[in-house]
mmCIF file of C-alpha atoms and ligand atoms in Angstrom:
data_model
loop_
_atom_site.group_PDB
_atom_site.id
_atom_site.type_symbol
_atom_site.label_atom_id
_atom_site.label_comp_id
_atom_site.label_asym_id
_atom_site.label_seq_id
_atom_site.Cartn_x
_atom_site.Cartn_y
_atom_site.Cartn_z
ATOM 1 C CA MET A 1 0.000 0.000 0.000
ATOM 2 C CA GLN A 2 2.868 2.381 0.767
ATOM 3 C CA GLU A 3 4.252 1.856 -2.730
ATOM 4 C CA LEU A 4 0.843 2.493 -4.235
ATOM 5 C CA LEU A 5 0.528 5.775 -2.316
ATOM 6 C CA LEU A 6 3.955 6.924 -3.534
ATOM 7 C CA GLU A 7 2.993 5.986 -7.088
ATOM 8 C CA ILE A 8 -0.268 7.949 -6.791
ATOM 9 C CA ALA A 9 1.523 11.019 -5.395
ATOM 10 C CA GLU A 10 4.047 10.858 -8.231
ATOM 11 C CA ALA A 11 1.298 10.583 -10.867
ATOM 12 C CA ALA A 12 -0.449 13.602 -9.306
ATOM 13 C CA ALA A 13 2.762 15.665 -9.393
ATOM 14 C CA GLY A 14 3.144 14.931 -13.111
ATOM 15 C CA SER A 15 -0.490 15.543 -14.031
ATOM 16 C CA PRO A 16 -0.896 18.202 -16.740
ATOM 17 C CA ASP A 17 -4.386 19.286 -15.582
ATOM 18 C CA LYS A 18 -4.715 19.946 -11.862
ATOM 19 C CA GLY A 19 -8.108 21.689 -11.931
ATOM 20 C CA ASN A 20 -8.791 25.204 -10.667
ATOM 21 C CA VAL A 21 -8.316 26.533 -7.153
ATOM 22 C CA ALA A 22 -11.468 28.101 -5.602
ATOM 23 C CA THR A 23 -11.230 31.882 -5.822
ATOM 24 C CA TYR A 24 -14.567 33.012 -4.339
ATOM 25 C CA ILE A 25 -13.034 32.885 -0.845
ATOM 26 C CA PRO A 26 -10.158 35.386 -1.359
ATOM 27 C CA GLU A 27 -7.931 33.807 1.300
ATOM 28 C CA LEU A 28 -8.046 30.462 -0.573
ATOM 29 C CA ALA A 29 -7.329 31.944 -4.004
ATOM 30 C CA GLY A 30 -3.582 32.132 -3.375
ATOM 31 C CA VAL A 31 -3.068 28.464 -2.431
ATOM 32 C CA ASP A 32 -0.381 26.765 -4.549
ATOM 33 C CA PRO A 33 -2.171 24.270 -6.865
ATOM 34 C CA ASP A 34 0.957 22.107 -7.171
ATOM 35 C CA GLN A 35 0.362 20.327 -3.887
ATOM 36 C CA PHE A 36 -0.893 16.823 -3.294
ATOM 37 C CA GLY A 37 -1.100 14.769 -0.144
ATOM 38 C CA ILE A 38 -2.675 11.488 0.870
ATOM 39 C CA ALA A 39 -2.945 9.642 4.202
ATOM 40 C CA VAL A 40 -4.535 6.301 5.018
ATOM 41 C CA ALA A 41 -5.445 5.554 8.647
ATOM 42 C CA LEU A 42 -6.090 1.858 8.968
ATOM 43 C CA GLU A 43 -8.520 0.124 11.257
ATOM 44 C CA ASP A 44 -5.638 -1.349 13.293
ATOM 45 C CA GLY A 45 -4.124 2.072 14.000
ATOM 46 C CA ARG A 46 -1.376 2.124 11.370
ATOM 47 C CA LEU A 47 -1.028 5.246 9.241
ATOM 48 C CA LEU A 48 0.534 5.511 5.782
ATOM 49 C CA THR A 49 1.175 8.754 3.915
ATOM 50 C CA ALA A 50 2.633 10.166 0.700
ATOM 51 C CA GLY A 51 3.240 13.629 -0.765
ATOM 52 C CA ASP A 52 2.260 16.752 1.191
ATOM 53 C CA ALA A 53 0.423 14.805 3.893
ATOM 54 C CA ASP A 54 1.716 17.105 6.646
ATOM 55 C CA VAL A 55 0.773 20.406 5.031
ATOM 56 C CA PRO A 56 -2.306 22.004 6.666
ATOM 57 C CA PHE A 57 -5.197 23.004 4.397
ATOM 58 C CA SER A 58 -8.643 24.508 4.864
ATOM 59 C CA ILE A 59 -11.041 21.584 5.335
ATOM 60 C CA GLN A 60 -14.076 23.696 4.321
ATOM 61 C CA SER A 61 -17.078 21.437 3.632
ATOM 62 C CA VAL A 62 -15.382 18.320 4.990
ATOM 63 C CA SER A 63 -16.239 19.949 8.342
ATOM 64 C CA LYS A 64 -19.911 19.259 7.576
ATOM 65 C CA VAL A 65 -19.354 15.585 8.467
ATOM 66 C CA PHE A 66 -18.212 16.470 12.006
ATOM 67 C CA ALA A 67 -20.909 19.152 12.307
ATOM 68 C CA LEU A 68 -23.552 16.586 11.346
ATOM 69 C CA ALA A 69 -22.284 14.125 13.962
ATOM 70 C CA LEU A 70 -22.409 16.889 16.586
ATOM 71 C CA ALA A 71 -25.895 18.079 15.560
ATOM 72 C CA LEU A 72 -27.221 14.504 15.648
ATOM 73 C CA GLY A 73 -25.652 14.114 19.075
ATOM 74 C CA ARG A 74 -27.600 17.185 20.191
ATOM 75 C CA VAL A 75 -31.075 16.487 18.801
ATOM 76 C CA GLY A 76 -30.979 12.973 17.291
ATOM 77 C CA ASP A 77 -33.620 12.229 14.655
ATOM 78 C CA GLN A 78 -35.347 15.553 15.336
ATOM 79 C CA LEU A 79 -32.802 16.996 12.895
ATOM 80 C CA TRP A 80 -34.632 15.346 9.994
ATOM 81 C CA TYR A 81 -37.636 17.636 10.457
ATOM 82 C CA ARG A 82 -35.398 20.529 9.419
ATOM 83 C CA VAL A 83 -33.191 18.992 6.719
ATOM 84 C CA GLY A 84 -33.680 16.194 4.169
ATOM 85 C CA ARG A 85 -31.640 13.178 3.125
ATOM 86 C CA GLU A 86 -31.753 13.335 -0.668
ATOM 87 C CA PRO A 87 -29.124 14.423 -3.173
ATOM 88 C CA SER A 88 -29.866 17.876 -4.573
ATOM 89 C CA GLY A 89 -28.462 17.417 -8.082
ATOM 90 C CA LEU A 90 -27.326 21.037 -7.833
ATOM 91 C CA SER A 91 -24.190 22.904 -6.802
ATOM 92 C CA PHE A 92 -23.250 23.188 -3.123
ATOM 93 C CA ASP A 93 -24.398 26.799 -2.810
ATOM 94 C CA SER A 94 -27.616 26.612 -4.836
ATOM 95 C CA ILE A 95 -30.771 28.310 -3.520
ATOM 96 C CA LEU A 96 -33.088 26.888 -6.215
ATOM 97 C CA LEU A 97 -34.840 24.080 -4.349
ATOM 98 C CA LEU A 98 -35.259 26.005 -1.110
ATOM 99 C CA GLU A 99 -38.196 27.991 -2.483
ATOM 100 C CA ARG A 100 -39.969 24.996 -3.940
ATOM 101 C CA GLU A 101 -39.387 22.884 -0.831
ATOM 102 C CA ASP A 102 -40.470 25.415 1.812
ATOM 103 C CA GLY A 103 -37.068 26.157 3.297
ATOM 104 C CA ILE A 104 -36.146 22.526 4.057
ATOM 105 C CA PRO A 105 -32.718 21.913 2.476
ATOM 106 C CA ARG A 106 -32.263 18.644 0.597
ATOM 107 C CA ASN A 107 -29.400 17.306 2.746
ATOM 108 C CA PRO A 108 -26.895 18.331 5.454
ATOM 109 C CA PHE A 109 -23.943 18.568 3.048
ATOM 110 C CA ILE A 110 -25.111 21.327 0.712
ATOM 111 C CA ASN A 111 -24.540 24.770 2.225
ATOM 112 C CA ALA A 112 -28.208 25.393 3.080
ATOM 113 C CA GLY A 113 -28.400 22.068 4.945
ATOM 114 C CA ALA A 114 -25.075 22.656 6.675
ATOM 115 C CA LEU A 115 -26.349 26.029 7.914
ATOM 116 C CA VAL A 116 -29.188 24.121 9.582
ATOM 117 C CA THR A 117 -26.793 21.646 11.234
ATOM 118 C CA THR A 118 -24.627 24.558 12.433
ATOM 119 C CA ASP A 119 -27.740 26.277 13.803
ATOM 120 C CA THR A 120 -28.601 22.977 15.535
ATOM 121 C CA TYR A 121 -25.297 22.444 17.354
ATOM 122 C CA LEU A 122 -25.122 26.168 18.094
ATOM 123 C CA ALA A 123 -28.526 25.879 19.791
ATOM 124 C CA GLU A 124 -28.694 28.079 22.888
ATOM 125 C CA SER A 125 -24.928 28.384 23.372
ATOM 126 C CA ASN A 126 -22.653 31.099 21.985
ATOM 127 C CA PRO A 127 -20.461 30.596 18.881
ATOM 128 C CA ARG A 128 -17.259 30.325 20.909
ATOM 129 C CA GLU A 129 -18.636 27.498 23.063
ATOM 130 C CA ALA A 130 -20.220 25.707 20.096
ATOM 131 C CA LEU A 131 -17.013 25.874 18.044
ATOM 132 C CA GLY A 132 -15.089 24.738 21.117
ATOM 133 C CA GLU A 133 -17.311 21.685 21.274
ATOM 134 C CA LEU A 134 -16.839 20.962 17.573
ATOM 135 C CA LEU A 135 -13.052 21.279 17.910
ATOM 136 C CA ARG A 136 -13.098 19.016 20.962
ATOM 137 C CA PHE A 137 -14.958 16.389 18.926
ATOM 138 C CA ILE A 138 -12.475 16.583 16.024
ATOM 139 C CA ARG A 139 -9.424 16.690 18.321
ATOM 140 C CA ALA A 140 -10.707 13.665 20.249
ATOM 141 C CA ALA A 141 -11.371 11.758 17.018
ATOM 142 C CA ALA A 142 -7.880 12.580 15.676
ATOM 143 C CA ASP A 143 -6.232 12.359 19.109
ATOM 144 C CA ASP A 144 -4.513 15.654 18.293
ATOM 145 C CA ASP A 145 -5.044 18.835 20.307
ATOM 146 C CA SER A 146 -3.190 21.064 17.849
ATOM 147 C CA ILE A 147 -6.080 21.187 15.339
ATOM 148 C CA HIS A 148 -7.294 24.785 15.080
ATOM 149 C CA ILE A 149 -9.309 27.352 13.114
ATOM 150 C CA ASN A 150 -7.620 29.733 10.654
ATOM 151 C CA GLU A 151 -9.139 33.085 11.641
ATOM 152 C CA ARG A 152 -8.059 34.839 8.412
ATOM 153 C CA VAL A 153 -9.881 32.270 6.269
ATOM 154 C CA ALA A 154 -12.989 32.616 8.460
ATOM 155 C CA GLN A 155 -12.963 36.433 8.197
ATOM 156 C CA SER A 156 -12.300 36.256 4.460
ATOM 157 C CA GLU A 157 -15.406 34.124 3.971
ATOM 158 C CA ILE A 158 -17.589 36.206 6.313
ATOM 159 C CA ALA A 159 -16.625 39.332 4.349
ATOM 160 C CA THR A 160 -17.532 37.826 0.970
ATOM 161 C CA GLY A 161 -20.166 35.168 1.766
ATOM 162 C CA HIS A 162 -23.188 36.885 0.224
ATOM 163 C CA ARG A 163 -24.562 33.614 -1.087
ATOM 164 C CA ASN A 164 -24.395 31.912 2.293
ATOM 165 C CA PHE A 165 -25.994 34.952 3.940
ATOM 166 C CA SER A 166 -28.839 34.827 1.436
ATOM 167 C CA LEU A 167 -29.313 31.090 2.046
ATOM 168 C CA ALA A 168 -29.439 31.698 5.797
ATOM 169 C CA HIS A 169 -31.927 34.568 5.444
ATOM 170 C CA TYR A 170 -34.067 32.412 3.194
ATOM 171 C CA LEU A 171 -34.048 29.630 5.791
ATOM 172 C CA ALA A 172 -34.919 32.209 8.472
ATOM 173 C CA SER A 173 -37.863 33.450 6.401
ATOM 174 C CA HIS A 174 -39.218 29.898 6.539
ATOM 175 C CA GLY A 175 -38.671 29.662 10.293
ATOM 176 C CA ASN A 176 -35.810 27.190 9.804
ATOM 177 C CA MET A 177 -33.161 29.178 11.741
ATOM 178 C CA ARG A 178 -33.267 29.273 15.541
ATOM 179 C CA SER A 179 -30.356 31.640 16.135
ATOM 180 C CA ALA A 180 -29.692 35.014 14.501
ATOM 181 C CA VAL A 181 -28.411 34.756 10.918
ATOM 182 C CA ASP A 182 -25.144 36.620 11.698
ATOM 183 C CA LYS A 183 -24.390 34.279 14.569
ATOM 184 C CA VAL A 184 -25.017 31.137 12.496
ATOM 185 C CA LEU A 185 -22.948 32.451 9.581
ATOM 186 C CA GLY A 186 -20.051 33.418 11.844
ATOM 187 C CA THR A 187 -20.075 29.943 13.381
ATOM 188 C CA TYR A 188 -20.420 28.229 9.997
ATOM 189 C CA CYS A 189 -17.527 30.171 8.430
ATOM 190 C CA HIS A 190 -15.257 29.397 11.399
ATOM 191 C CA GLN A 191 -16.241 25.728 11.175
ATOM 192 C CA CYS A 192 -15.284 25.686 7.475
ATOM 193 C CA ALA A 193 -11.989 27.447 8.291
ATOM 194 C CA ILE A 194 -10.711 24.562 10.424
ATOM 195 C CA GLU A 195 -7.250 23.653 9.194
ATOM 196 C CA MET A 196 -5.936 20.092 9.104
ATOM 197 C CA THR A 197 -3.288 18.015 7.386
ATOM 198 C CA CYS A 198 -4.138 14.815 5.511
ATOM 199 C CA ARG A 199 -2.596 12.898 8.410
ATOM 200 C CA GLN A 200 -4.877 14.613 10.944
ATOM 201 C CA LEU A 201 -7.987 14.316 8.769
ATOM 202 C CA ALA A 202 -7.474 10.615 8.078
ATOM 203 C CA LEU A 203 -7.109 10.002 11.825
ATOM 204 C CA ALA A 204 -10.177 12.138 12.602
ATOM 205 C CA GLY A 205 -12.230 10.103 10.117
ATOM 206 C CA ARG A 206 -11.552 6.851 11.971
ATOM 207 C CA PHE A 207 -14.707 7.335 14.053
ATOM 208 C CA LEU A 208 -16.606 6.362 10.887
ATOM 209 C CA ILE A 209 -14.846 3.034 10.269
ATOM 210 C CA ASP A 210 -15.443 1.105 13.484
ATOM 211 C CA ALA A 211 -11.837 0.917 14.704
ATOM 212 C CA ASP A 212 -11.055 -1.537 17.519
ATOM 213 C CA ASP A 213 -8.760 0.702 19.534
ATOM 214 C CA MET A 214 -11.093 3.697 19.559
ATOM 215 C CA PRO A 215 -14.001 4.460 21.884
ATOM 216 C CA PRO A 216 -17.064 4.823 19.629
ATOM 217 C CA LEU A 217 -17.813 8.546 19.237
ATOM 218 C CA VAL A 218 -21.126 7.777 17.516
ATOM 219 C CA ALA A 219 -23.425 4.745 17.692
ATOM 220 C CA VAL A 220 -23.276 2.086 14.965
ATOM 221 C CA GLN A 221 -26.484 3.074 13.214
ATOM 222 C CA ARG A 222 -25.490 6.756 13.216
ATOM 223 C CA ARG A 223 -22.090 5.933 11.744
ATOM 224 C CA ARG A 224 -23.747 3.932 8.961
ATOM 225 C CA ARG A 225 -26.169 6.740 8.229
ATOM 226 C CA ILE A 226 -23.437 9.383 8.055
ATOM 227 C CA ASN A 227 -21.579 7.118 5.614
ATOM 228 C CA ALA A 228 -24.773 6.680 3.567
ATOM 229 C CA LEU A 229 -25.212 10.446 3.316
ATOM 230 C CA MET A 230 -21.563 10.891 2.341
ATOM 231 C CA MET A 231 -22.078 8.380 -0.451
ATOM 232 C CA THR A 232 -25.299 9.933 -1.781
ATOM 233 C CA CYS A 233 -24.675 13.635 -1.110
ATOM 234 C CA GLY A 234 -20.999 14.159 -0.148
ATOM 235 C CA HIS A 235 -19.923 15.450 -3.554
ATOM 236 C CA TYR A 236 -23.003 17.538 -4.449
ATOM 237 C CA ASP A 237 -24.008 17.005 -8.083
ATOM 238 C CA GLY A 238 -20.804 14.992 -8.533
ATOM 239 C CA SER A 239 -21.931 12.419 -5.928
ATOM 240 C CA GLY A 240 -23.166 9.878 -8.463
ATOM 241 C CA ASP A 241 -19.929 10.159 -10.390
ATOM 242 C CA PHE A 242 -17.830 9.713 -7.226
ATOM 243 C CA ALA A 243 -19.855 6.625 -6.219
ATOM 244 C CA PHE A 244 -19.462 5.237 -9.726
ATOM 245 C CA ARG A 245 -15.723 5.866 -9.954
ATOM 246 C CA VAL A 246 -14.605 5.303 -6.357
ATOM 247 C CA GLY A 247 -17.373 3.237 -4.764
ATOM 248 C CA LEU A 248 -16.709 4.535 -1.238
ATOM 249 C CA PRO A 249 -18.455 7.246 0.812
ATOM 250 C CA GLY A 250 -16.628 10.561 0.704
ATOM 251 C CA LYS A 251 -16.983 14.211 1.617
ATOM 252 C CA SER A 252 -15.245 16.962 -0.297
ATOM 253 C CA GLY A 253 -14.443 20.595 0.452
ATOM 254 C CA VAL A 254 -13.526 23.563 -1.774
ATOM 255 C CA GLY A 255 -10.125 23.673 -0.087
ATOM 256 C CA GLY A 256 -9.422 20.539 -2.165
ATOM 257 C CA GLY A 257 -9.656 17.997 0.641
ATOM 258 C CA ILE A 258 -11.678 14.779 0.525
ATOM 259 C CA LEU A 259 -12.352 12.412 3.423
ATOM 260 C CA VAL A 260 -13.134 8.896 2.206
ATOM 261 C CA ILE A 261 -14.308 5.996 4.352
ATOM 262 C CA SER A 262 -13.786 2.333 3.612
ATOM 263 C CA PRO A 263 -16.054 0.866 6.304
ATOM 264 C CA GLY A 264 -14.276 -1.585 8.605
ATOM 265 C CA ARG A 265 -10.964 -0.917 6.853
ATOM 266 C CA ALA A 266 -9.665 2.614 6.680
ATOM 267 C CA SER A 267 -10.209 6.343 6.740
ATOM 268 C CA ILE A 268 -8.452 8.107 3.872
ATOM 269 C CA ALA A 269 -7.711 11.809 3.446
ATOM 270 C CA VAL A 270 -6.548 13.176 0.129
ATOM 271 C CA TRP A 271 -5.813 16.802 -0.729
ATOM 272 C CA SER A 272 -5.048 18.748 -3.865
ATOM 273 C CA PRO A 273 -6.357 22.332 -4.144
ATOM 274 C CA GLY A 274 -7.414 22.300 -7.825
ATOM 275 C CA LEU A 275 -11.118 21.549 -8.296
ATOM 276 C CA ASN A 276 -13.208 19.918 -11.025
ATOM 277 C CA ARG A 277 -16.437 21.404 -12.380
ATOM 278 C CA TYR A 278 -18.445 20.176 -9.395
ATOM 279 C CA GLY A 279 -16.170 21.948 -6.916
ATOM 280 C CA ASN A 280 -14.497 18.716 -5.773
ATOM 281 C CA SER A 281 -10.726 18.107 -5.825
ATOM 282 C CA LYS A 282 -9.798 16.979 -9.332
ATOM 283 C CA LEU A 283 -6.615 15.095 -8.537
ATOM 284 C CA GLY A 284 -8.053 13.965 -5.203
ATOM 285 C CA THR A 285 -10.934 12.251 -6.991
ATOM 286 C CA GLU A 286 -8.592 10.695 -9.550
ATOM 287 C CA ALA A 287 -6.259 9.492 -6.803
ATOM 288 C CA MET A 288 -9.130 7.889 -4.905
ATOM 289 C CA GLU A 289 -10.350 6.196 -8.074
ATOM 290 C CA THR A 290 -6.910 4.613 -8.575
ATOM 291 C CA PHE A 291 -6.483 3.779 -4.890
ATOM 292 C CA ALA A 292 -9.890 2.079 -4.478
ATOM 293 C CA LYS A 293 -9.481 0.144 -7.718
ATOM 294 C CA ARG A 294 -5.976 -1.090 -6.944
ATOM 295 C CA MET A 295 -6.907 -2.041 -3.366
ATOM 296 C CA GLY A 296 -10.112 -3.673 -4.538
ATOM 297 C CA TRP A 297 -12.046 -1.644 -1.950
ATOM 298 C CA SER A 298 -15.692 -0.848 -2.615
ATOM 299 C CA VAL A 299 -18.885 -0.871 -0.581
ATOM 300 C CA PHE A 300 -20.562 -2.447 -3.604
ATOM 301 C CA GLY A 301 -18.958 -5.862 -3.240
HETATM 302 N N1 LIG B 1 -17.197 27.459 3.225
HETATM 303 C C1 LIG B 1 -17.580 27.076 1.905
HETATM 304 C C2 LIG B 1 -18.871 27.754 1.517
HETATM 305 O O1 LIG B 1 -19.744 27.837 2.339
HETATM 306 C C3 LIG B 1 -17.750 25.597 1.857
HETATM 307 C C4 LIG B 1 -18.178 25.085 0.499
HETATM 308 C C5 LIG B 1 -17.488 23.814 0.108
HETATM 309 O O2 LIG B 1 -16.458 23.432 0.638
HETATM 310 N N2 LIG B 1 -18.038 23.162 -0.893
HETATM 311 O O3 LIG B 1 -19.032 28.214 0.418
#
């Protein structure tokens, strides 16, 4: 497996088309596209890496997996009254279906749905406490207390996040926001600005694989359901393509990171900042396609 990872990192370095770095969050626009890292955290505790696996990046929407786990921990199945469980078939920041579907977002991984999960774990507490709880969850999962939020990235997104503000106001107009819009947006943007390396993210994802040496952070059924949502909705309107090509549940972010789960086997983090047309890491997706194929890993048998 180590040889395969080195081979994949080498192929990525030589790839002529690395996709395009997200520019709508100014602080992310300057990230060097010539970076690629991959880390595999195995069920038995071993960790293998290749490339820039120790370079921190902005996890962005990968944070929605941890936020969902936290929100479900707070309110359990009550969450599903406020957000759906179907793919949207639209981009991550689309507002289209919200009007037709009375302010209930399609799923917790598009931005509108993630704003609802943020509002849920925020609940009555203040943003600092809520983000502290989210960080504690991630740090416990990764067994690494150095994981932190990049304040400049958070402020950069707050200053330019007109689309997210409009989504939040739209949700509020339908009574689907409990806290003030500014408070939810501030919390959401800080959540997205969490910085991690591939090594840290792969370790943090182990709570979704049923690892022996780890206390279960979520119950079995919840873990399965989070994986199911990652498979069906984790890559927005590229989710079908990711399932087809990789065959494992995954969650992407516009920072170029992807967290992929091979249930019972491994948690994999891959990162390359250039994105494909769906807003998912281009080389990250290609790397995962090669990795899953060569390992013979798939949830489809
Ligand atoms: N923070 C980003 C946003 O809300 C997250 C989007 C993403 O990673 N797809 O636009």
